Coordinates of C-alpha atoms in Angstrom, one line a residue:
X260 CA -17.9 63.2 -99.1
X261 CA -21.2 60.6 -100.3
X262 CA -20.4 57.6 -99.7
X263 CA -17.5 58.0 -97.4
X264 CA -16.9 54.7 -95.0
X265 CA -18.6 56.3 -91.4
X266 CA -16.4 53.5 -89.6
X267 CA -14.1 55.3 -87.5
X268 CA -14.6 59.2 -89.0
X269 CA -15.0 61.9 -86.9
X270 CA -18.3 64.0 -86.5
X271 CA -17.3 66.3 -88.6
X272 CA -17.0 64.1 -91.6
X273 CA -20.1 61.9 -90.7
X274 CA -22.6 64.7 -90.7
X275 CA -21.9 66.1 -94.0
X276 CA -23.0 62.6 -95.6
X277 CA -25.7 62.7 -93.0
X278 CA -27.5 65.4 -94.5
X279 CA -26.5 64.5 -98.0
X280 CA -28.8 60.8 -97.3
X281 CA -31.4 63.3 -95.2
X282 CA -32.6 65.4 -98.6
X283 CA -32.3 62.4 -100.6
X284 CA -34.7 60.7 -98.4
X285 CA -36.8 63.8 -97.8
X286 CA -37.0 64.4 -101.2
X287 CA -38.5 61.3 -102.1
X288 CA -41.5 61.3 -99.1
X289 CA -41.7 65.5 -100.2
X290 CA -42.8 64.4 -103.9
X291 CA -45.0 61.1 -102.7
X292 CA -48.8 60.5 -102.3
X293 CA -48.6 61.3 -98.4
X294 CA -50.9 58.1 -98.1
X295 CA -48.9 55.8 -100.8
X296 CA -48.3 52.2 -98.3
X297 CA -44.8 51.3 -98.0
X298 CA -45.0 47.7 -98.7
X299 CA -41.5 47.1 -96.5
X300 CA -43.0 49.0 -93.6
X301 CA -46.1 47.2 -92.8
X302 CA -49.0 49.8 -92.2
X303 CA -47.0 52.7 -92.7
X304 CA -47.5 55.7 -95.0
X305 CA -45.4 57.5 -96.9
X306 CA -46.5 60.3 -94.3
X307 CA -45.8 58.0 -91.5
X308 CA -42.6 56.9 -92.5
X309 CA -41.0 60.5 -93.0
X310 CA -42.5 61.3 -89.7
X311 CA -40.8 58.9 -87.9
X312 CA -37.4 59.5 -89.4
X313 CA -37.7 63.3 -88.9
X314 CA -39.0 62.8 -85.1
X315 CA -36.3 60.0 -84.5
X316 CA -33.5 62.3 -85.6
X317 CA -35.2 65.1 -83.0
X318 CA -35.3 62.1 -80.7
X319 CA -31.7 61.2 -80.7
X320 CA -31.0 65.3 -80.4
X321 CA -33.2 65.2 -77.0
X322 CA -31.4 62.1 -76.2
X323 CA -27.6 63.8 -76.7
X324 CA -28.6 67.6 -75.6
X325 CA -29.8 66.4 -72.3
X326 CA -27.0 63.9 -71.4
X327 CA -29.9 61.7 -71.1
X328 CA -28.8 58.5 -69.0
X329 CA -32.3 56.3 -69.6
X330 CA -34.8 56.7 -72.2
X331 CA -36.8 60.3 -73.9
X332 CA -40.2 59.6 -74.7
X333 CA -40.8 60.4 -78.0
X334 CA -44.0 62.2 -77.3
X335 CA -42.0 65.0 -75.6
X336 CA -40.0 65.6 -78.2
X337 CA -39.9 69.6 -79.1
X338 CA -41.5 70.0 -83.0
X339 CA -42.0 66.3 -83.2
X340 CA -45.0 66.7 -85.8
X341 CA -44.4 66.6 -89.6
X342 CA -45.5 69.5 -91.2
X343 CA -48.4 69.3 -93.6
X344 CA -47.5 71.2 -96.4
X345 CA -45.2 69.5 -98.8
X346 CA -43.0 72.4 -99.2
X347 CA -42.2 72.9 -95.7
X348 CA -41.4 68.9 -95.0
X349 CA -37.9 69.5 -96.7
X350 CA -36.7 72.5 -94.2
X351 CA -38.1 70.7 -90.5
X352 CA -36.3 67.1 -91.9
X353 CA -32.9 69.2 -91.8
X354 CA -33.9 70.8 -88.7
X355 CA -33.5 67.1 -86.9
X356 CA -30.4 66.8 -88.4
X357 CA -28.8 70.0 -87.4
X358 CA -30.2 69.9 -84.1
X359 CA -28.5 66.3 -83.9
X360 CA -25.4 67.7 -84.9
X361 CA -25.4 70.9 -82.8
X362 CA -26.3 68.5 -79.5
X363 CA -23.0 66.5 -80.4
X364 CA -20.9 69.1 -80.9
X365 CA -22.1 71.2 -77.9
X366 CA -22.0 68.1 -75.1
X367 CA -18.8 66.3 -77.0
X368 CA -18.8 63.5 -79.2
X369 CA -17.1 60.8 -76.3
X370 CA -19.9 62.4 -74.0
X371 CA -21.6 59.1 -73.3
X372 CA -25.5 59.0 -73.4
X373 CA -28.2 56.4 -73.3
X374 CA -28.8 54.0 -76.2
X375 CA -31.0 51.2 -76.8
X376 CA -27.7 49.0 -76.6
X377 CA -26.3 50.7 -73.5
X378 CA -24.6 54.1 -72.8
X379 CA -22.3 55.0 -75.6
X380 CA -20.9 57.9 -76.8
X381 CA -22.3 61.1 -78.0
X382 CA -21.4 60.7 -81.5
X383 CA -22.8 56.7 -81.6
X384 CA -26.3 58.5 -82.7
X385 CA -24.5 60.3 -85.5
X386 CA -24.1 56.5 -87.5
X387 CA -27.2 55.1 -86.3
X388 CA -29.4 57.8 -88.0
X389 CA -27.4 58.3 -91.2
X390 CA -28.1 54.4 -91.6
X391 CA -31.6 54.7 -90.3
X392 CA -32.2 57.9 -93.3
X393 CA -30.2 55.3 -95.8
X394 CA -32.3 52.0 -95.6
X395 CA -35.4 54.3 -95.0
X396 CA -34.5 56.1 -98.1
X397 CA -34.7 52.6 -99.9
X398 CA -38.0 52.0 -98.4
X399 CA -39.7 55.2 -99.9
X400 CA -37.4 54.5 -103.4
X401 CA -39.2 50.8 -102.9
X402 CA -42.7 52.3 -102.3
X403 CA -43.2 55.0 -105.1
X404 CA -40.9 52.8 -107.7
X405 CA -37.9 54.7 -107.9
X406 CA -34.0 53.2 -108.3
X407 CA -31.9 53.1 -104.7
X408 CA -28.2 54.4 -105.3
X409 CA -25.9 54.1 -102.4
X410 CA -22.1 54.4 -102.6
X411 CA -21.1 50.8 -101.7
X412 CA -18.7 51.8 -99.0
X413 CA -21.9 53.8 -97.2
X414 CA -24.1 50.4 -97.7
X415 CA -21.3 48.2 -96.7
X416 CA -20.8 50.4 -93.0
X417 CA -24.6 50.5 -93.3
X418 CA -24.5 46.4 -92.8
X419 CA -21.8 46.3 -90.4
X420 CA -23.8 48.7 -88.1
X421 CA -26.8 46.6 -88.4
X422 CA -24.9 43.6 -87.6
X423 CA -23.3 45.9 -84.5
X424 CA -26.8 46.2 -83.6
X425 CA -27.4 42.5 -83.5
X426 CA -24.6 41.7 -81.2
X427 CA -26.6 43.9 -78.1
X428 CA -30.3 42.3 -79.7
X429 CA -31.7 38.7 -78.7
X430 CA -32.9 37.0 -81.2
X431 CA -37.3 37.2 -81.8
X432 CA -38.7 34.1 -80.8
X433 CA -35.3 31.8 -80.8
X434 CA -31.7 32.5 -81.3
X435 CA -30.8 34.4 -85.0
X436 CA -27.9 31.3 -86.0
X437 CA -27.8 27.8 -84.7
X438 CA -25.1 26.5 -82.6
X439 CA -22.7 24.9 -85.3
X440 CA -23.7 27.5 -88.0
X441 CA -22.4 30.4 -89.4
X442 CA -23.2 32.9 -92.2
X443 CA -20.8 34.7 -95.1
X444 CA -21.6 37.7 -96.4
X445 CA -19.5 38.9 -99.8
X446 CA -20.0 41.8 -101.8
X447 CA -18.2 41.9 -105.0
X448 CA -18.9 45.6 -106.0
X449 CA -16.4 46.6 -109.3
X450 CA -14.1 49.1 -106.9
X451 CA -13.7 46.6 -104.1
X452 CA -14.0 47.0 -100.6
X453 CA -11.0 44.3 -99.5
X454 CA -11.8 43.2 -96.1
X455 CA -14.3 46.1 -95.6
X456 CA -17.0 44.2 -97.9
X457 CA -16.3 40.5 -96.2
X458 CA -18.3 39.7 -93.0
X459 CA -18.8 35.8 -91.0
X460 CA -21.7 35.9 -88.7
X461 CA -21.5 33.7 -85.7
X462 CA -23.9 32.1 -83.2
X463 CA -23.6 33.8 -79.6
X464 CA -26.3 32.4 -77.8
X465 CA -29.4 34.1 -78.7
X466 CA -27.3 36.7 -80.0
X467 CA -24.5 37.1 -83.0
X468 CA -20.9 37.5 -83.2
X469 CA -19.3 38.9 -86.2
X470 CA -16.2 39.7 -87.9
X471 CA -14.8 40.8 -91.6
X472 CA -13.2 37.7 -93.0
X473 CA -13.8 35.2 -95.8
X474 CA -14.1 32.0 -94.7
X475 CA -16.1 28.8 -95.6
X476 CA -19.5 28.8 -93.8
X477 CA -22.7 27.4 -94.0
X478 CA -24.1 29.6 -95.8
X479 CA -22.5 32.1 -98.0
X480 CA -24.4 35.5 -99.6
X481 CA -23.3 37.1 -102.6
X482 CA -24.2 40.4 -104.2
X483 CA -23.5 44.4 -104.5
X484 CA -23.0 45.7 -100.8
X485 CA -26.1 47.5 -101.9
X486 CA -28.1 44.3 -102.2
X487 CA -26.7 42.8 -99.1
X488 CA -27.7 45.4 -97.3
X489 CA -31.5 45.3 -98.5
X490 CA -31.7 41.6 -98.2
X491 CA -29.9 41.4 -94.3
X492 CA -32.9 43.9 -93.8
X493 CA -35.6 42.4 -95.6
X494 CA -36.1 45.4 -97.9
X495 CA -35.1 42.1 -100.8
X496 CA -36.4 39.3 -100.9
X497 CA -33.3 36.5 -100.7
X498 CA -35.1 34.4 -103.7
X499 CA -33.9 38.0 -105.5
X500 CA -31.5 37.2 -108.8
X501 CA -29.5 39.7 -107.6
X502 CA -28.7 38.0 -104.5
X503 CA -26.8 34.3 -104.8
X504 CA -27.4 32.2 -101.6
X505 CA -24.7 29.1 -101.1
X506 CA -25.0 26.1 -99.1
X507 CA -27.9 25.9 -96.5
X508 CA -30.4 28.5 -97.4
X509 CA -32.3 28.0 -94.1
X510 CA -30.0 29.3 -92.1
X511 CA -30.2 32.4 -94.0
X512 CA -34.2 32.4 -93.8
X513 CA -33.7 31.6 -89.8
X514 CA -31.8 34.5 -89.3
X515 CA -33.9 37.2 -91.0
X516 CA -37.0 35.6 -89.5
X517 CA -35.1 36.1 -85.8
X518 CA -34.4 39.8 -87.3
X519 CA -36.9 42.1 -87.8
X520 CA -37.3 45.6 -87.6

């Protein structure tokens, strides 16, 4: 089930690969200098960062359990605090999961709850923190020098939730694409991903539209799904050799500066 598409699955197909990314990310912050710096999480520790993944999933648990209609505060959150000892971090990361999981399945995934994009369903928080344990996976991987494997159908829904994410965010400090721009992203991963590994990223105001398509733009990124999804989130740098960059390069480097995390 790694690597599975998440577009469109149900629950109970999603949470499998949701706990599959969890030990994976778990496993690396388990085995890490707790105070190693993650260079692509600006004054954050390794100790930090797998707190705030393990808390978030708890979070997004609160969030679903209680049919919450505004926001949880995080601080309220019931065994919020990572554990100490290293051998016990693996056990309370699952816990978030499964207590994200059970939430869903005892309200209903179409239940609809509050997100920081507007009430959507239940089973909306299942994606976003399968995709926020994958990219922070690559953030540990990136910290304590270790190789990031992801399936390229799981980075490629990984990008297209991101860019969801976009389309409900304003732009920081001016709009992400200029009027009379647009943006091409193309992964050209060995098994193919047809129109599933395309996407054309349009100006909305000081917001983004996007679509899967190949069309000419103004600027056009090439590279593994995997690497498109690092770059888009500025976990690679765009001068990477990994990553070719067509036409107007500052368009690119306007939009990830009017993205961050």
């Amino acid at each position: 089930m790694t690597g599975i598409d998440a577009v469109g699955r149900t629950p109970a197909e999603i949470i499998p690969v949701l706990f599959d990314e969890n030990v994976l990310f778990a496993d690396l912050v388990r085995d890490a200098d707790p105070d190693l710096p993650v260079p692509t999480c600006p004054e954050w520790t390794m100790r930090k960062l797998g707190a705030h993944v393990g808390r978030g999933d708890r979070w997004a648990a609160a969030i679903v359990a209680s049919r919450a209609t505004g926001p949880v505060d995080t601080r309220t959150v019931a065994d919020g605090k990572a554990p100490l000892p290293a051998d016990e971090f693996g056990v309370w990361m699952r816990g978030g999961v499964a207590a994200l999981a059970e939430a869903v399945e005892s309200v209903g995934p179409d239940t609809p709850v509050w997100t920081f994009t507007g009430p959507k369903p239940a089973g909306w928080w299942l994606r976003r923190r399968l995709h926020e344990q994958t990219v922070h996976r690559a953030d540990a991987a990136i910290a304590v020098g270790a190789s990031f494997d992801i399936a390229p159908a799981l980075a490629a829904d990984g990008l297209s939730e991101w860019l969801d994410l976009l389309t409900a965010r304003p732009g920081t400090g001016g709009p992400m694409l200029a009027d009379g721009t647009t943006m091409h992203l193309h992964s050209h991963d060995a098994d193919g991903l047809g129109s599933a590994g395309e996407w054309v990223v349009r100006p909305d105001g000081d917001r983004i539209g996007w679509s899967h398509g190949h069309e000419k733009s103004t600027v056009a990124v090439r590279g593994s799904a995997a690497d498109l999804l690092l770059t888009i989130l500025r976990r690679l740098d765009a001068g990477n050799p990994r990553v070719e960059v067509l036409g107007d390069r500052s368009v690119l480097d306007g939009f990830l500066g009017a993205t961050p995390f």
